[in-house]
CSV table of C-alpha atoms in Angstrom, one decimal:
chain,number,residue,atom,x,y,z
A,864,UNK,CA,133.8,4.8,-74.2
A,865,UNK,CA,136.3,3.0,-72.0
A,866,UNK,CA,139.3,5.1,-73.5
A,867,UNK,CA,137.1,8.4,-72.7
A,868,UNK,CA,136.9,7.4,-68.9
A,869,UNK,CA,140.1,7.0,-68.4
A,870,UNK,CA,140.7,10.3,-70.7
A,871,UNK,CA,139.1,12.0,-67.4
A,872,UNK,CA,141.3,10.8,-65.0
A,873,UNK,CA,144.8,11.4,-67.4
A,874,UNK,CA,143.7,15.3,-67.9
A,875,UNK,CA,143.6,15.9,-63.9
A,876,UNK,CA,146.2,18.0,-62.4
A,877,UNK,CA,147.8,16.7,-59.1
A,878,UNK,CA,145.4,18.5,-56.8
A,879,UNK,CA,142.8,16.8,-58.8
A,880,UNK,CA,144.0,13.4,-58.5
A,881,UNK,CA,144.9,13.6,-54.7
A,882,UNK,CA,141.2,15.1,-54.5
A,883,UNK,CA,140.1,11.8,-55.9
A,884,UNK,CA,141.8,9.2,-54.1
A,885,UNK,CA,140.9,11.1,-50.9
A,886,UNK,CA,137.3,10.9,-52.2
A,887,UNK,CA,137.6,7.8,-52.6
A,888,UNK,CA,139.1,7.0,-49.3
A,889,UNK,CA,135.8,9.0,-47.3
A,890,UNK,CA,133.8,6.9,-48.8
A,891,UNK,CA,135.4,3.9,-47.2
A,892,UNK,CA,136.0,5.7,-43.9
A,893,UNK,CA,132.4,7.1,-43.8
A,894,UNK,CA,131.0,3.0,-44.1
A,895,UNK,CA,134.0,2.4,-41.4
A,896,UNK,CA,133.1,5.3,-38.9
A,897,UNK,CA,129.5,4.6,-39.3
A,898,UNK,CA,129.8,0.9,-38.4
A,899,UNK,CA,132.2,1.6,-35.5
A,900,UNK,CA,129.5,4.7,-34.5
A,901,UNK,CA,127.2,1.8,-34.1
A,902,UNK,CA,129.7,-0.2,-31.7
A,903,UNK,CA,129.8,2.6,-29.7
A,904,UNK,CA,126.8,3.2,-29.4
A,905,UNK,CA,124.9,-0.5,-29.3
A,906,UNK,CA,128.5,-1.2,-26.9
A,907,UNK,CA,128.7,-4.8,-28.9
A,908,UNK,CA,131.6,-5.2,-31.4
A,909,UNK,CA,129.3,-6.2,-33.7
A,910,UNK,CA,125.9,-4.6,-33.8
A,911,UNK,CA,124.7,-5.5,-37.1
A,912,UNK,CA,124.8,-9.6,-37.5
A,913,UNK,CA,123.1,-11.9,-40.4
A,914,UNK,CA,121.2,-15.5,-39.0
A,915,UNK,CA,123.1,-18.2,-41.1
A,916,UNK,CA,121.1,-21.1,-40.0
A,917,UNK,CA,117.7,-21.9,-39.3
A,918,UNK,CA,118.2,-22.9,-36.1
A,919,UNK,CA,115.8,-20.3,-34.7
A,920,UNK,CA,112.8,-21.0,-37.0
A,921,UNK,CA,110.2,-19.5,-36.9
A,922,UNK,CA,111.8,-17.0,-34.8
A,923,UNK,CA,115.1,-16.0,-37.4
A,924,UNK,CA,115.1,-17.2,-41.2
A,925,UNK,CA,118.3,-17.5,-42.7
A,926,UNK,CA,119.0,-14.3,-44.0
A,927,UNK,CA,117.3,-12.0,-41.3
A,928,UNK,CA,119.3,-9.1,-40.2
A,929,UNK,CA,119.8,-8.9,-36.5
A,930,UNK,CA,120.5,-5.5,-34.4
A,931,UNK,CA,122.4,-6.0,-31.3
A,932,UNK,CA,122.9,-4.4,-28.1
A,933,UNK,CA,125.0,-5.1,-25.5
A,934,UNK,CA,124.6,-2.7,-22.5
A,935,UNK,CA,126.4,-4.0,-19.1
A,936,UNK,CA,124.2,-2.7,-16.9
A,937,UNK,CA,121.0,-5.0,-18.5
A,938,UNK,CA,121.0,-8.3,-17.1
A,939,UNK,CA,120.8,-11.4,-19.5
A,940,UNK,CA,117.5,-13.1,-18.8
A,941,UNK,CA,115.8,-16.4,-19.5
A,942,UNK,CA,113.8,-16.7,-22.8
A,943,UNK,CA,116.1,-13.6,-24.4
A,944,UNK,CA,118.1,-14.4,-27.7
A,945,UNK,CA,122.0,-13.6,-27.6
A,946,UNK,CA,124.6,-13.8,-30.3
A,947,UNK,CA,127.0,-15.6,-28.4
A,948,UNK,CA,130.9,-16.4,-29.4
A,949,UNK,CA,132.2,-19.4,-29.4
A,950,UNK,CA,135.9,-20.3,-28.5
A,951,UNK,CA,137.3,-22.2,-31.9
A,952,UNK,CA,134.3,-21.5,-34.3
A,953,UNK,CA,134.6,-18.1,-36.4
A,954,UNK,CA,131.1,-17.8,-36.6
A,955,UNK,CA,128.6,-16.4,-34.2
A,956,UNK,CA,125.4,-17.8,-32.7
A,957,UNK,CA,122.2,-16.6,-32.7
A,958,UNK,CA,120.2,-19.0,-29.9
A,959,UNK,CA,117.9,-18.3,-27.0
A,960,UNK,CA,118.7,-18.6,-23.0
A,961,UNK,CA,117.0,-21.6,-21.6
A,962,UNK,CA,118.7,-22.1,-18.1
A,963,UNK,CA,120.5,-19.1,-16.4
A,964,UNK,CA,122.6,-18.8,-12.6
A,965,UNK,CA,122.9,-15.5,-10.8
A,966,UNK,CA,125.0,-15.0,-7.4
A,967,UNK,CA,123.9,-12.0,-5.9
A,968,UNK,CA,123.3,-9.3,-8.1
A,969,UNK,CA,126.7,-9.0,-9.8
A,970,UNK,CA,126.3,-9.4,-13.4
A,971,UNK,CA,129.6,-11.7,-13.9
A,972,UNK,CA,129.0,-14.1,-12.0
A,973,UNK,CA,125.7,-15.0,-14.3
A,974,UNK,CA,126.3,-18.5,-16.1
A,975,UNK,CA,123.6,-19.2,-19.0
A,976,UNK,CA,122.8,-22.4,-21.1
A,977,UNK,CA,121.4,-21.5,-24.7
A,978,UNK,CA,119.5,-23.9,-27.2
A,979,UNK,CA,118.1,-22.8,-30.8
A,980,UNK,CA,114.1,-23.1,-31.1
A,981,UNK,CA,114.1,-25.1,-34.1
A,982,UNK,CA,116.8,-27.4,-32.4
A,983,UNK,CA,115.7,-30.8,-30.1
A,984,UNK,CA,118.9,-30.4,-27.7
A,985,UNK,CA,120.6,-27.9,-26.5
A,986,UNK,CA,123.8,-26.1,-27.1
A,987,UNK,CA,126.1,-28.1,-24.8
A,988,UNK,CA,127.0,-30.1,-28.0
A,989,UNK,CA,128.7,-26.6,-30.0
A,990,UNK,CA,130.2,-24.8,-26.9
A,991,UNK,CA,134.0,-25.5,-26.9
A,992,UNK,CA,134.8,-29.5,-25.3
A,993,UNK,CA,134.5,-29.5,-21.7
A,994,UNK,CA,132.3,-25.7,-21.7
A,995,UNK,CA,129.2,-26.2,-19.6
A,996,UNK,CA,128.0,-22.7,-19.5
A,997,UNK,CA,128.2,-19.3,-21.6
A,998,UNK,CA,129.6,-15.9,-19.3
A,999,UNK,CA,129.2,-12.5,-19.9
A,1000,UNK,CA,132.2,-12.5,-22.3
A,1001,UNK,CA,130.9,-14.8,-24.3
A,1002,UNK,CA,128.1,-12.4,-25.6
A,1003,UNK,CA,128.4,-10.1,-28.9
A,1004,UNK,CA,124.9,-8.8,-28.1
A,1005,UNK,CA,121.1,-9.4,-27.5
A,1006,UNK,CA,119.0,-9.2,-30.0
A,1007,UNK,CA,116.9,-6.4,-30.6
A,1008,UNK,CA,115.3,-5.9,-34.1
A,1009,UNK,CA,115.5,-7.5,-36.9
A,1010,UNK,CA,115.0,-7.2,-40.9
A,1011,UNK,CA,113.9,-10.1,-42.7
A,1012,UNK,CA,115.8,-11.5,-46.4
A,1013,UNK,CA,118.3,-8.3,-46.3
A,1014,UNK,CA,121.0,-10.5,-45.0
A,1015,UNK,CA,120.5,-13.0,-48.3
A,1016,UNK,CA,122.5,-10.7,-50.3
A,1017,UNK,CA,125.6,-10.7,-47.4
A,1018,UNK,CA,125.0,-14.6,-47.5
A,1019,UNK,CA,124.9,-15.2,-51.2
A,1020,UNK,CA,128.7,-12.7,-51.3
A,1021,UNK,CA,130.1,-14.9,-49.2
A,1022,UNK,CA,129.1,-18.2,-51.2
A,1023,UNK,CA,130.3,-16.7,-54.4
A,1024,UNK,CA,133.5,-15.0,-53.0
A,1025,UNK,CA,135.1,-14.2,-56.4
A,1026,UNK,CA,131.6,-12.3,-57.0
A,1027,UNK,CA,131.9,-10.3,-54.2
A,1028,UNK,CA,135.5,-9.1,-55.3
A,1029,UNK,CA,134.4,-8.5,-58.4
A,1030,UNK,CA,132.0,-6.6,-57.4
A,1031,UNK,CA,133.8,-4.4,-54.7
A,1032,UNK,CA,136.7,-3.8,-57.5
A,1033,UNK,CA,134.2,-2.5,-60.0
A,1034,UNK,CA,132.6,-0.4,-57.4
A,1035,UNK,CA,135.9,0.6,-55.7
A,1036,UNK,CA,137.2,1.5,-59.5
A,1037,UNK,CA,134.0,3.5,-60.9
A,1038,UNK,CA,134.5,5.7,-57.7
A,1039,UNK,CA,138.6,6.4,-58.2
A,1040,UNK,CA,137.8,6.9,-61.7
A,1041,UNK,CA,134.5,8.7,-62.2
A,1042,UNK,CA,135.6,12.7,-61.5
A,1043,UNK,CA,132.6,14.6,-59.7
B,895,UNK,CA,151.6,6.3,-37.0
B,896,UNK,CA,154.4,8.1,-37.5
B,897,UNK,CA,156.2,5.7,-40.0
B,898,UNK,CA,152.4,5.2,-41.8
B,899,UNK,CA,152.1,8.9,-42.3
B,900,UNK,CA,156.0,9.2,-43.6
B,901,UNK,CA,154.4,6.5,-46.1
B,902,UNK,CA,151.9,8.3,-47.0
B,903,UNK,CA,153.8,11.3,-47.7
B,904,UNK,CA,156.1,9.1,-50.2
B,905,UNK,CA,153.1,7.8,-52.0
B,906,UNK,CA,151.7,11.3,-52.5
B,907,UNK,CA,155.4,12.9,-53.4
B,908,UNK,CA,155.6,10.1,-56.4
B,909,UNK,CA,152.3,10.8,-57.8
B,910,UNK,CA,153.2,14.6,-57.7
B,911,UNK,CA,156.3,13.2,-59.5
B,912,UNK,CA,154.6,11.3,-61.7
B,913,UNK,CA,152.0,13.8,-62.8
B,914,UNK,CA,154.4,16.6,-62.7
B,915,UNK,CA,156.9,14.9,-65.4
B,916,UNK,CA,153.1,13.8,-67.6
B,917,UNK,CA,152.3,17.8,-67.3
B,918,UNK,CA,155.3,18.7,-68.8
B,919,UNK,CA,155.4,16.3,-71.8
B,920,UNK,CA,152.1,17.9,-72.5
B,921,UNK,CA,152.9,20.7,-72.0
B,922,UNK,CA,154.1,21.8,-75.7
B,923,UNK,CA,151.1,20.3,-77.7
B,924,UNK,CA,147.5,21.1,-77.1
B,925,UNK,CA,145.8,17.9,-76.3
B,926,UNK,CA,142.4,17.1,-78.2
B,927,UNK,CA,140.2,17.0,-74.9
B,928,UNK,CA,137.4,14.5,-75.8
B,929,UNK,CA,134.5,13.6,-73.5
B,930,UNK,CA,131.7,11.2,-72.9
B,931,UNK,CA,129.2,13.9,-73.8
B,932,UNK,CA,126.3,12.4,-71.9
B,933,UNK,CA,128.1,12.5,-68.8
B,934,UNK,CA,127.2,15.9,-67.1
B,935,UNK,CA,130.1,15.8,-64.7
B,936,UNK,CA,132.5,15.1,-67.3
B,937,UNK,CA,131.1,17.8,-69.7
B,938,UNK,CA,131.6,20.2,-66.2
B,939,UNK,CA,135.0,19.4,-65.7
B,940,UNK,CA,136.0,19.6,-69.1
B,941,UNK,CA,134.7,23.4,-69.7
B,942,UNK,CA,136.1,24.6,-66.4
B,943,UNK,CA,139.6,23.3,-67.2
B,944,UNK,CA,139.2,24.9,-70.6
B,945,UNK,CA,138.0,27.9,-68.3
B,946,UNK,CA,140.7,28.2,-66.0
B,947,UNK,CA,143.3,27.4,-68.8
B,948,UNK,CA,141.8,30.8,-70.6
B,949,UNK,CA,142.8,32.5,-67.5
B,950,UNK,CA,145.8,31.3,-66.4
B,951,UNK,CA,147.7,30.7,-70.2
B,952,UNK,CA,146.6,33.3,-72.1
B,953,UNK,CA,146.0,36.0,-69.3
B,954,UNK,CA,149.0,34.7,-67.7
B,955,UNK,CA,147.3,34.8,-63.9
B,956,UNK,CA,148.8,33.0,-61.2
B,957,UNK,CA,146.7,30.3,-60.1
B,958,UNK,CA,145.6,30.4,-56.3
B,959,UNK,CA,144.8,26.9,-54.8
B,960,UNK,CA,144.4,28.0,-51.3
B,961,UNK,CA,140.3,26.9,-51.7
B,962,UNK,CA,141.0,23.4,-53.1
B,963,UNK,CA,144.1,22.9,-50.4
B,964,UNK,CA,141.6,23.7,-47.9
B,965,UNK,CA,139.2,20.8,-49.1
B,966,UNK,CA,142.2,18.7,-49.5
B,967,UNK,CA,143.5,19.4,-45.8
B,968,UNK,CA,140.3,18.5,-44.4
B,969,UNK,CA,139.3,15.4,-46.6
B,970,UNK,CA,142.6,14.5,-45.8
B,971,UNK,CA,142.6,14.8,-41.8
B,972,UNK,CA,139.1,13.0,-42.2
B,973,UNK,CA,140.6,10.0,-43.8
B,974,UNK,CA,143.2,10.1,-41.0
B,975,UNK,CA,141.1,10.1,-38.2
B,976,UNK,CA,139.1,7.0,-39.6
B,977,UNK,CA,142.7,5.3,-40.2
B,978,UNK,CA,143.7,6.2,-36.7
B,979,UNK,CA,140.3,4.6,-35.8
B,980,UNK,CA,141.1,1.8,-37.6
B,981,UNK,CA,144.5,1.0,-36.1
B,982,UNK,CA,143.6,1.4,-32.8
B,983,UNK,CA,140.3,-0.9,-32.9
B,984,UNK,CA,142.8,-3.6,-34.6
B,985,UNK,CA,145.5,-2.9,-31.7
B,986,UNK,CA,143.0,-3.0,-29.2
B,987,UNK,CA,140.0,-4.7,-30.1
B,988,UNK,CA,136.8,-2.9,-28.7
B,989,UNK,CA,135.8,-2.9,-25.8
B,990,UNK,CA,139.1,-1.4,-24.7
B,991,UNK,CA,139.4,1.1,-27.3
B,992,UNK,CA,136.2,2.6,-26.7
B,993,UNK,CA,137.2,6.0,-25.7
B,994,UNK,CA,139.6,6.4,-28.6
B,995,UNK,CA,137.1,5.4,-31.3
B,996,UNK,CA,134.0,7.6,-29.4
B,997,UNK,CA,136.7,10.4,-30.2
B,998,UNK,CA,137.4,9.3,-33.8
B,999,UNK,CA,133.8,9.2,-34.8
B,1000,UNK,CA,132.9,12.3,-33.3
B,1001,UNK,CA,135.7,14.3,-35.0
B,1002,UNK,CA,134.7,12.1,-38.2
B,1003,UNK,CA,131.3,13.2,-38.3
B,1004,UNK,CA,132.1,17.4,-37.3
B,1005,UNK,CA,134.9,17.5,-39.8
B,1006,UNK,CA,132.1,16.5,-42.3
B,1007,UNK,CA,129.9,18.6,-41.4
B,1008,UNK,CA,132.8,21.4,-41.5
B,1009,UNK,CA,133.5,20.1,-44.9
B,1010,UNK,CA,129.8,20.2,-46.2
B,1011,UNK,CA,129.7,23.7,-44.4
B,1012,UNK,CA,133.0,25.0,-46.3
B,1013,UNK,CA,131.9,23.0,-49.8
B,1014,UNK,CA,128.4,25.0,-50.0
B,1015,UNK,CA,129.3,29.2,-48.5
B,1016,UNK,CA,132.8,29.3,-48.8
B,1017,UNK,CA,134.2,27.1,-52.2
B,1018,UNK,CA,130.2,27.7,-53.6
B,1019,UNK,CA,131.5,26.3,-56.8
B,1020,UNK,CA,134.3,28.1,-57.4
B,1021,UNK,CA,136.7,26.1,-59.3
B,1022,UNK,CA,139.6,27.9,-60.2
B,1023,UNK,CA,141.2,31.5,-58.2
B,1024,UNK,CA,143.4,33.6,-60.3
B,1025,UNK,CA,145.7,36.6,-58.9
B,1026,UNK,CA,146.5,38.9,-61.4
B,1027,UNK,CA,149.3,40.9,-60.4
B,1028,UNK,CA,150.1,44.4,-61.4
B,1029,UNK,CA,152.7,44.3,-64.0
B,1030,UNK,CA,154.2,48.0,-62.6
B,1031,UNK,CA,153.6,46.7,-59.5
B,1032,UNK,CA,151.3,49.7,-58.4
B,1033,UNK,CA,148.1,48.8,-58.4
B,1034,UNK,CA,146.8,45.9,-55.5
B,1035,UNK,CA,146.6,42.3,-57.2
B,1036,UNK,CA,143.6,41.7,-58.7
B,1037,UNK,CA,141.6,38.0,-57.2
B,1038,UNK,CA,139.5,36.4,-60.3
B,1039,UNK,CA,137.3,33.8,-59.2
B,1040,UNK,CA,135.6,31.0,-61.7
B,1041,UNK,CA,132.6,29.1,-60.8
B,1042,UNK,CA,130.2,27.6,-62.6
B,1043,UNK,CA,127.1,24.9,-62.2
B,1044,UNK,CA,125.6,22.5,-64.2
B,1045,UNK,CA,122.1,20.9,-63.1
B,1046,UNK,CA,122.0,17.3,-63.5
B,1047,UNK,CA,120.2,16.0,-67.3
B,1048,UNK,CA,120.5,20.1,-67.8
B,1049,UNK,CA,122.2,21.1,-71.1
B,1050,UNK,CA,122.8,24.6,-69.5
B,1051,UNK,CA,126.3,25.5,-68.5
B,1052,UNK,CA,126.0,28.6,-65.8
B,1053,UNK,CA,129.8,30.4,-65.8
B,1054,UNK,CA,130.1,33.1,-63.5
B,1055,UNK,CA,133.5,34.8,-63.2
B,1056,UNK,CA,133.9,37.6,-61.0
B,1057,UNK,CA,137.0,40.1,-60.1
B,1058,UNK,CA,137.7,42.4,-56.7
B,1059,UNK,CA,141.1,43.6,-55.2
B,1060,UNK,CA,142.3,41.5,-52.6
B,1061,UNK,CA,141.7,44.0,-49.7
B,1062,UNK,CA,138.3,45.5,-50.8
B,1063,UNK,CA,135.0,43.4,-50.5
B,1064,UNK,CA,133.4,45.0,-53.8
B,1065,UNK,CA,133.0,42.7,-56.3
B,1066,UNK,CA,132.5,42.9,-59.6
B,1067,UNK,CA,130.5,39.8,-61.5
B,1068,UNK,CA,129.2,38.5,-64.5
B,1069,UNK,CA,127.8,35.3,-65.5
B,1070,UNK,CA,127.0,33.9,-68.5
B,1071,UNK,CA,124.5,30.7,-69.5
B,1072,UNK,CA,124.7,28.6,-72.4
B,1073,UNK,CA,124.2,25.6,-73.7
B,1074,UNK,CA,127.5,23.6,-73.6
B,1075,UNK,CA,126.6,22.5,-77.3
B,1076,UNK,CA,128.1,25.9,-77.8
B,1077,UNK,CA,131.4,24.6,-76.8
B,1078,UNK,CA,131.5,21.1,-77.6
B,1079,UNK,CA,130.7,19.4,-80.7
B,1080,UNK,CA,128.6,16.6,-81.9
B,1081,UNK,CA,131.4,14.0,-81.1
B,1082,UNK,CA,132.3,15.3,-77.7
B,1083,UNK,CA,135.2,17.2,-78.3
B,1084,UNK,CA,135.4,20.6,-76.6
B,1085,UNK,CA,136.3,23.4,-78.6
B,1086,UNK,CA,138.7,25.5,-76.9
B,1087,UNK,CA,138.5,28.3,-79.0
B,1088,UNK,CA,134.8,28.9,-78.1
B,1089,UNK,CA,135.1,28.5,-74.5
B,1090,UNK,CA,137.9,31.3,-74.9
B,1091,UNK,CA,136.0,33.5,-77.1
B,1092,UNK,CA,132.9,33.8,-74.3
B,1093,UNK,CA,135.1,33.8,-71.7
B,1094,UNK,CA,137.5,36.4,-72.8
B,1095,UNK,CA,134.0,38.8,-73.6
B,1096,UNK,CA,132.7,38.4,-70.0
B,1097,UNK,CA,136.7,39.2,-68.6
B,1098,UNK,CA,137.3,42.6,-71.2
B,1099,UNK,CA,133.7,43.3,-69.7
B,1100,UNK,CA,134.5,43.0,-66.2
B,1101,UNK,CA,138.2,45.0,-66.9
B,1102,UNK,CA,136.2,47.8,-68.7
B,1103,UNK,CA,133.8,48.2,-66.1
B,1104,UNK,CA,136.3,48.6,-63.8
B,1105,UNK,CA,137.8,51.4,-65.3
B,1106,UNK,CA,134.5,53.3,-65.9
B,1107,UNK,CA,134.6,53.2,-62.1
């Protein structure tokens, strides 16, 4: 069974086998094209984002899939979630605006506080030491939609990492090997 | 990108290497070809290589690939474009290299439509191209095209193999359906002999109608 799958791959001619690793290759670059598509489009860098914590309860579970935007010209207002960046912490926030500053009507000169709903204090405590406020460049996006217990699978990968390899290398080899 | 592309090139020069000096070992014996025969698309490839080998080592024709370099070419600029997208995102990460990647995904997303567009009316199957050149050299070549289709959990194997002279657009066809338990037996192994037999009938056919015309 085994021998006979790799039988398919041994009888190609060249054209054949190039066919196949460049098959292989679209399929990677469609996922990659559609996700950057997105970043275009939503203007955030990342528009598709899983909630890790359940800081927003009952807003976000852990798990939720968030959709991002991240349009310029919209103004951040109070009582919106963002996904905010933090300077030393890899992961992104999900957490709603609580206080917010404008100057005029330029949008970089807004300055916002953010606290979780599920949380008694607010953010102060994770933005980096000695950061009072959150800026425009701060934000990876506002929320927008969301899709609940789809992110589980994304979160349970990422606990079990040698699982997820496992499973990318068996996917990643059925496709190089399996000859359409 | 230069120096990645140069790389690139290498990689696919070895394999041609490599597969080149495989062919050529194989060359002298005729390999058992054995498949999975459950697996439609194995059973497919399997009878159009023993196809196209009918037409190309005992008729002799020169194989074409002009069709399958054409897929190759644009596969290949696809997965370019998404590398370039790639790079340049990682160079220059987003919101500076907006305008490059709103270029990359647009040309992503035409070339495959292009490439769906040339798979379905131009390829339409075909899976091998054979040029059969007049021996006197009188007569114009001769362009034999080989496709064929097999539906999915379908036993029937549709091979259609048709003949015209390069400059005319008559065509000459005929296709043949059969179950591919005509050419492959119980344990999977194609028979080549059978697959020649039917498809040498349909190709003196196609020769003889030609010169009733």
């Amino acid at each position: 069974m085994l021998q006979s799958v790799f039988d398919d791959v041994i009888r190609m001619n060249k054209r054949q086998f190039i066919y196949q690793v460049l098959s292989f290759g679209m399929i990677v670059s469609s996922a990659l094209m559609i996700w950057k598509g997105l970043m275009v489009v939503t203007g955030s860098e990342s528009p598709i984002v899983v909630v890790l914590s359940g800081s927003m309860e009952p807003a976000f579970h852990r798990g939720d899939l968030l959709f991002l935007t991240n349009y310029q010209d919209e103004p951040v207002r109070v009582g919106e979630i963002v996904v905010f960046k933090v300077d030393g912490r890899d992961i992104p926030i999900v957490h709603r605006v609580l206080k917010l500053h404008e100057k005029g009507d330029a949008n970089n000169t807004v300055k916002f506080l953010t606290k979780g709903d599920n949380n008694s204090v607010d953010d102060r405590g994770l933005y980096a030491p000695g950061q009072l406020w959150l800026t425009h460049k701060d934000v990876v996006g506002r929320a927008r939609g969301f899709l609940p217990y789809v992110g589980m699978v994304t979160i349970y990968m990422n606990e079990y990492p040698k699982f997820k390899y496992a499973v990318l290398t068996c996917l990643g080899l059925y496709v190089l090997v399996h000859r359409e | 990108m230069c120096a990645v592309n140069d790389r690139i090139l290498c990689f696919i020069h070895w394999i041609m290497f490599e597969m080149a000096s495989k062919k050529e070992q194989k060359e002298n014996e005729t390999p058992v070809i054995k498949v999975n025969k459950w697996d439609g698309s194995a059973v497919k490839n399997a009878l159009d290589d023993a196809v196209r080998d009918v037409l190309i080592r005992k008729y002799n024709y020169i194989e074409n690939f002009s069709l399958l370099d054409g897929r190759l070419a644009l596969c290949g600029v696809a997965v370019g474009v998404a590398t370039v997208a790639l790079l340049w995102d990682y160079l220059y990460p987003f919101p500076t290299s907006k305008p490059v990647l709103v270029g990359c995904v647009s040309i992503y997303f035409i070339l495959m439509g292009i490439l769906t567009l040339y798979t379905t009316y131009k390829e339409k199957g075909i899976f091998t191209v054979a040029i059969q050149r007049d021996p006197a050299g009188f007569d114009p070549d001769l362009v034999w095209e080989a496709s064929s289709y097999l539906k999915k959990y379908d036993d029937k194997y549709n091979l259609v193999l048709s003949v015209k002279t390069e400059s005319s657009v008559t065509l000459n066809e005929t296709s043949v359906t059969k179950s591919v338990a005509n050419f492959i037996d119980v344990n999977g192994v194609v028979i080549p002999e059978l697959v020649e037999a039917v498809v040498t009938s349909m190709h003196d056919s196609l020769t003889s109608h030609r010169k009733e015309k």
